Coordinates of N, CA, C and O in Angstrom, one line a residue:
A20 N -60.3 30.1 -7.2 CA -60.5 28.6 -6.7 C -59.8 27.8 -7.8 O -59.5 26.5 -7.3
D21 N -59.3 28.1 -8.8 CA -58.7 27.1 -9.9 C -57.2 27.2 -9.8 O -56.5 26.8 -10.7
V22 N -56.5 27.8 -8.9 CA -55.1 27.9 -8.7 C -54.7 26.6 -8.0 O -55.2 26.4 -6.8
P23 N -53.9 25.8 -8.7 CA -53.6 24.5 -8.1 C -53.1 24.6 -6.7 O -52.1 25.4 -6.4
L24 N -53.5 23.8 -5.7 CA -52.8 23.8 -4.3 C -51.4 23.2 -4.4 O -50.6 23.5 -3.4
N25 N -51.1 22.4 -5.3 CA -49.8 21.6 -5.4 C -48.6 22.4 -6.0 O -47.5 21.9 -6.0
L26 N -48.9 23.7 -6.3 CA -47.8 24.6 -6.8 C -46.9 24.9 -5.6 O -47.3 25.0 -4.5
P27 N -45.5 25.1 -6.0 CA -44.7 25.7 -5.0 C -45.4 26.9 -4.3 O -46.1 27.6 -5.1
A28 N -45.1 27.2 -3.0 CA -45.9 28.3 -2.4 C -45.7 29.6 -3.1 O -46.5 30.5 -3.1
L29 N -44.4 29.8 -3.4 CA -44.2 31.2 -4.1 C -44.9 31.4 -5.4 O -45.5 32.4 -5.7
S30 N -44.9 30.4 -6.2 CA -45.6 30.4 -7.5 C -47.2 30.6 -7.3 O -47.6 31.3 -8.0
R31 N -47.6 29.8 -6.3 CA -49.0 29.8 -6.0 C -49.5 31.2 -5.5 O -50.5 31.7 -6.0
A32 N -48.7 31.8 -4.6 CA -48.9 33.2 -4.1 C -48.9 34.2 -5.4 O -49.9 35.0 -5.4
A33 N -47.9 34.0 -6.2 CA -48.0 35.0 -7.5 C -49.1 34.7 -8.3 O -49.7 35.8 -8.8
K34 N -49.6 33.5 -8.5 CA -50.8 33.2 -9.3 C -52.1 33.7 -8.7 O -52.9 34.4 -9.3
L35 N -52.1 33.7 -7.4 CA -53.4 34.1 -6.7 C -53.3 35.8 -6.8 O -54.4 36.3 -7.0
Q36 N -52.2 36.3 -6.6 CA -52.2 37.8 -6.8 C -52.5 38.2 -8.2 O -53.0 39.3 -8.3
K37 N -51.9 37.5 -9.1 CA -52.1 37.8 -10.6 C -53.6 37.8 -10.9 O -54.1 38.7 -11.6
R38 N -54.4 36.7 -10.4 CA -55.7 36.6 -10.6 C -56.4 37.7 -10.1 O -57.4 38.3 -10.6
A39 N -56.1 38.1 -8.8 CA -56.8 39.2 -8.1 C -56.5 40.5 -8.9 O -57.5 41.3 -9.1
A40 N -55.3 40.7 -9.3 CA -55.1 42.0 -10.0 C -55.8 42.0 -11.4 O -56.2 43.0 -11.9
S41 N -56.1 40.9 -12.0 CA -56.7 40.7 -13.3 C -58.2 41.3 -13.2 O -58.7 41.6 -14.3
V42 N -58.7 41.3 -12.1 CA -60.0 41.8 -11.9 C -60.1 43.2 -11.1 O -61.2 43.6 -10.7
G43 N -58.9 43.8 -11.1 CA -58.8 45.1 -10.6 C -58.3 45.3 -9.1 O -58.3 46.4 -8.6
F44 N -58.2 44.1 -8.4 CA -57.8 44.2 -7.1 C -56.3 44.2 -7.1 O -55.5 43.2 -6.9
D45 N -55.7 45.5 -7.2 CA -54.2 45.7 -7.3 C -53.9 47.0 -6.7 O -54.7 47.9 -6.6
W46 N -52.6 47.2 -6.5 CA -52.0 48.6 -6.2 C -51.9 49.6 -7.3 O -51.8 49.0 -8.4
M47 N -51.9 50.8 -7.0 CA -51.9 51.8 -8.0 C -50.5 51.8 -8.6 O -50.3 52.1 -9.7
D48 N -49.4 51.6 -7.8 CA -48.1 51.5 -8.2 C -47.3 50.7 -7.2 O -47.8 50.2 -6.2
V49 N -46.1 50.5 -7.5 CA -45.2 49.6 -6.8 C -45.0 50.1 -5.4 O -44.7 49.2 -4.5
Q50 N -45.2 51.3 -5.0 CA -45.1 51.7 -3.7 C -46.1 51.2 -2.6 O -45.7 50.9 -1.5
G51 N -47.2 50.7 -3.2 CA -48.2 50.1 -2.3 C -47.7 48.8 -1.7 O -47.7 48.6 -0.6
P52 N -47.3 47.9 -2.6 CA -46.8 46.6 -2.1 C -45.5 46.7 -1.3 O -45.3 46.0 -0.5
I53 N -44.7 47.7 -1.6 CA -43.5 48.0 -0.9 C -43.9 48.4 0.5 O -43.2 48.0 1.6
A54 N -44.8 49.2 0.6 CA -45.2 49.7 2.0 C -45.9 48.6 2.8 O -45.7 48.6 3.9
K55 N -46.5 47.6 2.0 CA -47.0 46.5 2.7 C -46.0 45.5 3.3 O -46.2 45.1 4.3
V56 N -44.9 45.5 2.5 CA -43.7 44.6 3.0 C -43.1 45.3 4.3 O -43.0 44.5 5.3
R57 N -43.1 46.6 4.3 CA -42.5 47.3 5.6 C -43.6 47.1 6.7 O -43.2 46.8 7.9
E58 N -45.0 47.3 6.5 CA -45.9 46.9 7.4 C -45.9 45.5 8.1 O -45.9 45.4 9.2
E59 N -45.8 44.6 7.1 CA -45.7 43.2 7.6 C -44.4 43.0 8.4 O -44.3 42.1 9.4
L60 N -43.3 43.5 8.1 CA -42.0 43.3 8.8 C -42.3 43.9 10.2 O -41.8 43.3 11.1
V61 N -42.8 45.0 10.3 CA -43.1 45.6 11.7 C -44.0 44.7 12.6 O -43.8 44.4 13.7
E62 N -44.9 44.0 11.8 CA -45.8 43.0 12.6 C -45.0 41.8 13.0 O -45.3 41.3 14.0
V63 N -44.1 41.3 12.2 CA -43.1 40.2 12.5 C -42.3 40.6 13.8 O -42.2 39.9 14.8
E64 N -41.8 41.9 13.8 CA -41.1 42.4 15.0 C -41.9 42.4 16.2 O -41.5 42.0 17.3
E65 N -43.2 42.7 16.0 CA -44.1 42.9 17.2 C -44.4 41.5 17.7 O -44.6 41.3 18.9
A66 N -44.6 40.5 16.8 CA -44.8 39.1 17.2 C -43.5 38.5 18.0 O -43.7 37.8 18.9
L67 N -42.4 39.0 17.5 CA -41.2 38.6 18.2 C -41.2 39.1 19.6 O -40.7 38.4 20.6
I68 N -41.5 40.3 19.7 CA -41.5 41.1 21.0 C -42.4 40.2 22.0 O -42.1 40.0 23.2
A69 N -43.5 39.9 21.4 CA -44.6 39.2 22.2 C -44.2 37.8 22.5 O -44.8 37.1 23.2
D70 N -43.2 37.2 21.7 CA -42.7 35.9 21.8 C -43.9 34.9 21.6 O -44.0 33.9 22.3
D71 N -44.7 35.3 20.6 CA -45.8 34.5 20.3 C -45.5 33.6 18.9 O -45.5 34.2 17.8
Q72 N -45.1 32.4 19.1 CA -44.7 31.6 17.9 C -45.6 31.4 16.9 O -45.3 31.5 15.7
D73 N -47.1 31.4 17.2 CA -48.1 31.2 16.3 C -48.1 32.7 15.4 O -48.4 32.6 14.2
A74 N -48.1 33.7 16.2 CA -48.1 34.9 15.4 C -46.9 35.2 14.6 O -47.0 35.8 13.5
I75 N -45.8 34.8 15.1 CA -44.5 34.8 14.2 C -44.7 34.2 13.0 O -44.4 34.8 11.9
A76 N -45.2 32.9 13.1 CA -45.3 32.2 11.7 C -46.3 32.8 10.9 O -46.2 32.9 9.6
E77 N -47.4 33.3 11.3 CA -48.4 33.9 10.6 C -48.0 35.3 9.9 O -48.1 35.4 8.8
E78 N -47.2 36.0 10.7 CA -46.7 37.3 10.1 C -45.6 37.1 9.2 O -45.4 37.8 8.2
L79 N -44.8 36.0 9.4 CA -43.8 35.7 8.3 C -44.4 35.2 7.1 O -43.9 35.7 6.0
G80 N -45.5 34.5 7.1 CA -46.3 34.1 6.0 C -46.7 35.4 5.3 O -46.7 35.6 4.0
D81 N -47.3 36.3 6.0 CA -47.8 37.6 5.5 C -46.7 38.5 4.8 O -46.9 39.0 3.7
L82 N -45.5 38.4 5.5 CA -44.3 39.0 4.9 C -44.0 38.4 3.5 O -43.6 39.1 2.6
F83 N -43.7 37.1 3.5 CA -43.5 36.4 2.4 C -44.5 36.7 1.2 O -44.2 37.0 0.1
F84 N -45.8 36.6 1.4 CA -46.9 36.9 0.5 C -46.7 38.4 0.0 O -46.8 38.7 -1.2
A85 N -46.3 39.3 0.9 CA -46.2 40.7 0.4 C -45.0 40.8 -0.5 O -45.0 41.6 -1.5
V86 N -43.9 40.2 -0.1 CA -42.7 40.2 -1.0 C -43.0 39.6 -2.4 O -42.6 40.1 -3.4
V87 N -43.7 38.5 -2.3 CA -44.0 38.0 -3.7 C -44.9 39.0 -4.5 O -44.7 39.2 -5.7
N88 N -45.7 39.8 -3.8 CA -46.5 40.7 -4.5 C -45.7 41.8 -5.1 O -45.8 42.3 -6.3
V89 N -44.6 42.3 -4.4 CA -43.6 43.2 -5.0 C -43.0 42.6 -6.2 O -42.9 43.1 -7.3
S90 N -42.7 41.3 -6.1 CA -42.1 40.6 -7.2 C -43.0 40.5 -8.4 O -42.6 40.8 -9.5
R91 N -44.2 40.2 -8.1 CA -45.3 40.1 -9.1 C -45.5 41.5 -9.9 O -45.4 41.5 -11.1
Y92 N -45.5 42.5 -9.1 CA -45.8 43.8 -9.6 C -44.6 44.2 -10.5 O -44.8 44.8 -11.5
L93 N -43.4 43.8 -10.2 CA -42.3 44.2 -11.0 C -41.9 43.1 -12.1 O -40.7 43.2 -12.7
K94 N -42.7 42.2 -12.2 CA -42.6 41.2 -13.2 C -41.4 40.3 -13.1 O -40.7 40.0 -14.1
V95 N -41.0 40.0 -11.8 CA -39.9 39.1 -11.5 C -40.5 37.8 -10.9 O -41.3 37.9 -10.0
D96 N -40.0 36.8 -11.5 CA -40.5 35.4 -11.1 C -40.0 35.2 -9.7 O -38.8 35.1 -9.5
P97 N -40.9 35.0 -8.6 CA -40.2 34.8 -7.3 C -39.5 33.6 -7.0 O -38.5 33.6 -6.4
E98 N -39.9 32.6 -7.7 CA -39.1 31.3 -7.6 C -37.7 31.4 -8.2 O -36.8 31.0 -7.5
L99 N -37.6 32.0 -9.3 CA -36.3 32.2 -9.9 C -35.5 33.3 -9.1 O -34.2 32.9 -8.8
A100 N -36.1 34.3 -8.7 CA -35.3 35.3 -7.9 C -34.8 34.5 -6.5 O -33.7 34.8 -6.1
L101 N -35.6 33.8 -5.9 CA -35.2 33.1 -4.7 C -34.0 32.1 -5.0 O -33.1 31.8 -4.3
R102 N -34.3 31.4 -6.1 CA -33.3 30.4 -6.4 C -31.9 31.1 -6.8 O -30.8 30.4 -6.3
K103 N -31.9 32.1 -7.3 CA -30.6 32.9 -7.7 C -30.0 33.4 -6.3 O -28.9 33.3 -6.2
A104 N -30.8 33.8 -5.4 CA -30.3 34.4 -4.1 C -29.8 33.2 -3.4 O -28.7 33.4 -2.6
S105 N -30.5 32.0 -3.4 CA -30.0 30.8 -2.7 C -28.7 30.4 -3.3 O -27.7 30.1 -2.6
Q106 N -28.4 30.5 -4.6 CA -27.2 30.0 -5.2 C -26.1 31.2 -4.9 O -25.0 30.7 -4.6
K107 N -26.3 32.4 -4.8 CA -25.5 33.4 -4.4 C -24.9 33.1 -2.8 O -23.9 33.1 -2.6
F108 N -26.0 32.9 -2.0 CA -25.6 32.6 -0.6 C -24.7 31.3 -0.7 O -23.8 31.3 0.2
E109 N -25.2 30.3 -1.3 CA -24.3 29.0 -1.2 C -22.9 29.3 -1.7 O -22.0 28.9 -1.1
G110 N -22.7 30.1 -2.8 CA -21.3 30.4 -3.3 C -20.5 31.1 -2.3 O -19.4 30.8 -2.1
R111 N -21.2 32.0 -1.7 CA -20.4 32.8 -0.6 C -20.1 32.0 0.6 O -18.9 32.1 1.1
F112 N -21.2 31.2 1.1 CA -20.8 30.3 2.2 C -19.7 29.3 1.8 O -18.8 29.0 2.7
N113 N -19.7 28.7 0.6 CA -18.6 27.8 0.2 C -17.2 28.5 0.2 O -16.3 28.0 0.6
Y114 N -17.3 29.8 -0.1 CA -16.1 30.6 -0.2 C -15.6 30.7 1.3 O -14.4 30.6 1.6
I115 N -16.5 31.0 2.2 CA -16.0 31.0 3.6 C -15.5 29.7 4.0 O -14.3 29.6 4.7
E116 N -16.2 28.5 3.7 CA -15.6 27.2 4.1 C -14.3 26.9 3.6 O -13.5 26.3 4.2
T117 N -14.0 27.2 2.3 CA -12.7 26.9 1.7 C -11.6 27.9 2.2 O -10.4 27.5 1.9
H118 N -11.8 29.1 2.6 CA -10.9 30.1 3.0 C -10.6 30.2 4.4 O -9.6 30.9 4.7
L119 N -11.4 29.4 5.2 CA -11.0 29.5 6.7 C -9.8 28.6 6.9 O -9.7 27.4 6.2
N120 N -9.0 28.8 7.8 CA -7.9 28.0 8.2 C -8.2 27.1 9.3 O -7.2 26.7 10.2
K121 N -9.5 27.1 9.7 CA -10.0 26.2 10.8 C -11.3 25.7 10.5 O -11.9 26.2 9.4
S122 N -11.8 25.0 11.4 CA -13.2 24.5 11.2 C -14.2 25.7 11.4 O -13.9 26.8 12.1
M123 N -15.3 25.6 10.9 CA -16.4 26.7 11.0 C -16.8 26.8 12.3 O -17.1 27.9 12.9
A124 N -16.9 25.8 13.2 CA -17.2 25.8 14.5 C -16.1 26.5 15.4 O -16.4 27.1 16.4
E125 N -14.9 26.6 15.0 CA -13.8 27.3 15.8 C -13.7 28.7 15.3 O -13.2 29.5 16.0
A126 N -14.3 29.1 14.2 CA -14.2 30.5 13.7 C -15.1 31.4 14.3 O -16.2 31.0 14.7
S127 N -14.8 32.7 14.5 CA -15.6 33.6 15.1 C -16.6 34.1 13.9 O -16.3 34.1 12.7
I128 N -17.6 34.8 14.3 CA -18.6 35.4 13.3 C -17.8 36.6 12.6 O -18.0 36.8 11.4
E129 N -16.9 37.2 13.2 CA -16.0 38.3 12.6 C -15.1 37.8 11.5 O -15.1 38.3 10.5
E130 N -14.6 36.7 11.8 CA -13.7 36.1 10.7 C -14.5 35.7 9.5 O -14.1 35.8 8.4
M131 N -15.6 35.0 9.9 CA -16.6 34.6 8.8 C -17.1 35.8 7.9 O -17.2 35.7 6.7
T132 N -17.4 37.0 8.6 CA -17.9 38.1 8.0 C -16.9 38.7 7.0 O -17.2 39.1 5.9
V133 N -15.7 38.7 7.5 CA -14.6 39.2 6.6 C -14.5 38.3 5.3 O -14.5 38.9 4.2
L134 N -14.6 37.1 5.4 CA -14.6 36.2 4.2 C -15.8 36.4 3.5 O -15.8 36.4 2.2
W135 N -17.0 36.6 4.0 CA -18.2 36.8 3.3 C -18.1 38.1 2.5 O -18.5 38.0 1.4
D136 N -17.5 39.2 3.3 CA -17.3 40.4 2.3 C -16.4 40.1 1.1 O -16.6 40.8 0.1
E137 N -15.4 39.4 1.3 CA -14.5 39.1 0.2 C -15.3 38.5 -0.9 O -15.1 38.6 -2.1
A138 N -16.1 37.4 -0.5 CA -16.8 36.7 -1.5 C -17.8 37.6 -2.3 O -18.0 37.3 -3.5
K139 N -18.4 38.6 -1.5 CA -19.3 39.4 -2.2 C -18.5 40.2 -3.3 O -19.1 40.6 -4.4
I140 N -17.3 40.6 -3.0 CA -16.6 41.5 -3.9 C -16.2 40.6 -5.2 O -16.2 41.1 -6.3
R141 N -15.9 39.4 -5.0 CA -15.5 38.4 -6.1 C -16.8 38.2 -6.9 O -17.2 37.7 -7.7

């Protein structure tokens, strides 16, 4: 109850999970939360098949929460990890923008994928 509501969602999820773990409500090893991520992803896919927007949103939230739990278990700050992933994406996307010889709207996904792969190598 004392985990602030105004924290960023990833940080709050990690704090809630840390509190629960501190009283023994935790997985035996990292395979537990990894399995939970897989389970939640299947539930997202099922919600997609059912075309149920409310269920999709709920299951995506559960998936995010499960991924944060993997992060917490491995002692990786989820905010920092997501920030780094976003920066990596931004750099690769910028590479595509600067190396296309046409507008992004005119480019095919195949052309952009080739440049994306080049950016990954760099």
